[in-house]
Amino acid sequence: MPPPITPPPPPPPPPPGSYAGVSFGGKVMAGSLPIVGASIQLYAAGSAGNGSAATSLLMNVLTTDATGAYTVPAGYFCPMPSSQLYVIASGGQVGGAASNAAIMLTTTLGMCNQIAVSSQFVVNEVTTVASVWALAQFLSIGGNVGAASTNAQGLANAVATVAGLVNLTTGTAPVAGFSAAGKSPAPRINSLANLLHACTISSTACGTLFPATTTNGGTVPSNTLDAALDLALNAGDNVTELYTQSTANAFFTPALTSAPADWTLFINYTGAGMSSPDSVAIDGVGNVWVSSYSSAVSEFSPTGVPLYPNGLTSGGLLDSRAVAVDAQNNAWIANEDSVGVNNNLGSITVLNSSGQLISGATGYVTGGLYYPIAIAIDSNATSWVLNFGNSSLTLLSSSGQALSGAAGYTSPKLVFPVAIALDANHNGWVANNSGGTVTKVAPDGSQFTDYACCNGAAGIAIDQRGYVWVANYYGDSVSQLANDGTVVSSGYNDNGASIQNPQGIAIDGSGHVWVANFRGPSLTELAGSASTSPGQILSPAVGYASDAAMLEASAVAIDASGNIWVPDFGNDTLTEIIGLATPVKTPQLGPVQVP
């Protein structure tokens, strides 16, 4: 008598809080050719920090068929409904070539609970480029995508950027319906895809690609995904050589017709009421607020879609010189002039995240406002407003009540003040455009302390360690002070190669310093205070994005996805440089923080 058949054990229950994913499929392609026998794994992005280990969701790795097709069956469990998913395809054979272990391609899918049943996702060189550049700050060698659990929004916005750059179903760029306010960087994406394509169809080409994308002193990449990441993070390396490689197997079009200045991906946005845009700030969901001197305020989504096609113009907006965002995602705008109120000496307009007025029809006019030119918001909800007209400071509560008396804080040490930043102890640091100083102001206005450091200070920022960084407009340099005011350097410079009349300045999550050059058509990146060589120029000799046609870069802000946003006063544009900086917490309240 045969022994009884023992049924297999039931599958383990899904982990608490997990979400059952649906079936979907797609193809893995090298240009127009299927990649046969490629290994497919589905991942959920990690949550333990940037580039942290992702979670494999398939117990059994899939293999593409003779057409490059794959089907992911239902039954996998995402750690959370909102987990960001992506696919990696490794290895496989293209045409009659031998199996190529150097192939590693990827695409993002979006949130687990938003993937429709039977969706189709192409994985190819174009999806890889878009995914790597948009997720550069969340991606680590080997294909791990991860973000801190406190920065789910930044990761989600980066994934949305991928979908805005490439059609995930067809694996092509540009995307139909790309933001009408901007121009797709599809030619640059396709040139980069052609660069990877040469390696995917022939392992011989990998022998030239990998050394050319190796970072200085780094490890030579062994696959196309790691090579792309090295290039995204070091976009100024070997540009001409890599462009030449990209033309050898130019399958994807439209592509660049000449070598770029670097391999940054940038988008120039127009419209939305922008006219002489002067300042920029990012809110907690990644929306980008831009104030224009022409008196309009613009708001863009994280993917560059104007939320108000003609901008916002009510509430006393006039000669709007600065914008900052508070913890409730309200935008505070400093109007240098005002009509019929405050003796025409200016006001503060506050708009909520939906563009509705909080500050009334004329804005806030209390506290001695006199041609307000700059604004910063502290972690304690105090708004510091810098008045250019009488060199004073007005402090306002979250409801617009004056905290600094009827006339504000005044001192002869403030000389043509133009910019302000706040430290972790709630002190204000003021950049004086004249006199060669910055001034530290106590939060109660009881003490003003001057530090001689600068030459035409135009912008100021404070890093995570409390160091103060100043953009010297007249000195073509950047000064650094310790948190006690000790001058570390009165001017890092590159002899005007890229640092030309710097005005905007911001710190990223790694402490690196980013400078917008008002008379130079590029951004400059400097090593931060924690570096062994603070102030070292990290960007290419002529700066980053020197071919973005920036004319008068007036400010700079970094978002929680690592994108850099630069208003161009002279061109009436807003430039986004995708994924180049380490993410920061937004909105910025006090000194920069890691999200």
Short mmCIF file of C-alpha atoms in Angstrom, two decimals, residues 45-54 86 137-140 144-148 155:
data_model
loop_
_atom_site.label_atom_id
_atom_site.label_comp_id
_atom_site.label_asym_id
_atom_site.label_seq_id
_atom_site.Cartn_x
_atom_site.Cartn_y
_atom_site.Cartn_z
CA ALA A 45 13.12 50.51 -2.84
CA GLY A 46 14.84 50.44 0.54
CA SER A 47 13.93 52.79 3.38
CA ALA A 48 17.12 52.88 5.44
CA GLY A 49 18.79 55.79 3.66
CA ASN A 50 19.97 56.92 0.25
CA GLY A 51 21.10 53.91 -1.76
CA SER A 52 20.10 51.48 0.98
CA ALA A 53 19.42 47.82 0.23
CA ALA A 54 16.27 47.18 -1.76
CA TYR A 86 11.59 48.92 -10.11
CA GLN A 137 20.98 60.37 -5.30
CA PHE A 138 18.95 57.29 -4.25
CA LEU A 139 20.90 54.71 -6.26
CA SER A 140 24.01 52.83 -5.24
CA ASN A 144 20.07 49.32 -4.98
CA VAL A 145 17.52 52.13 -4.80
CA GLY A 146 16.67 53.46 -1.36
CA ALA A 147 15.78 56.57 0.59
CA ALA A 148 15.35 57.44 4.24
CA LEU A 155 11.86 59.45 -3.75
#
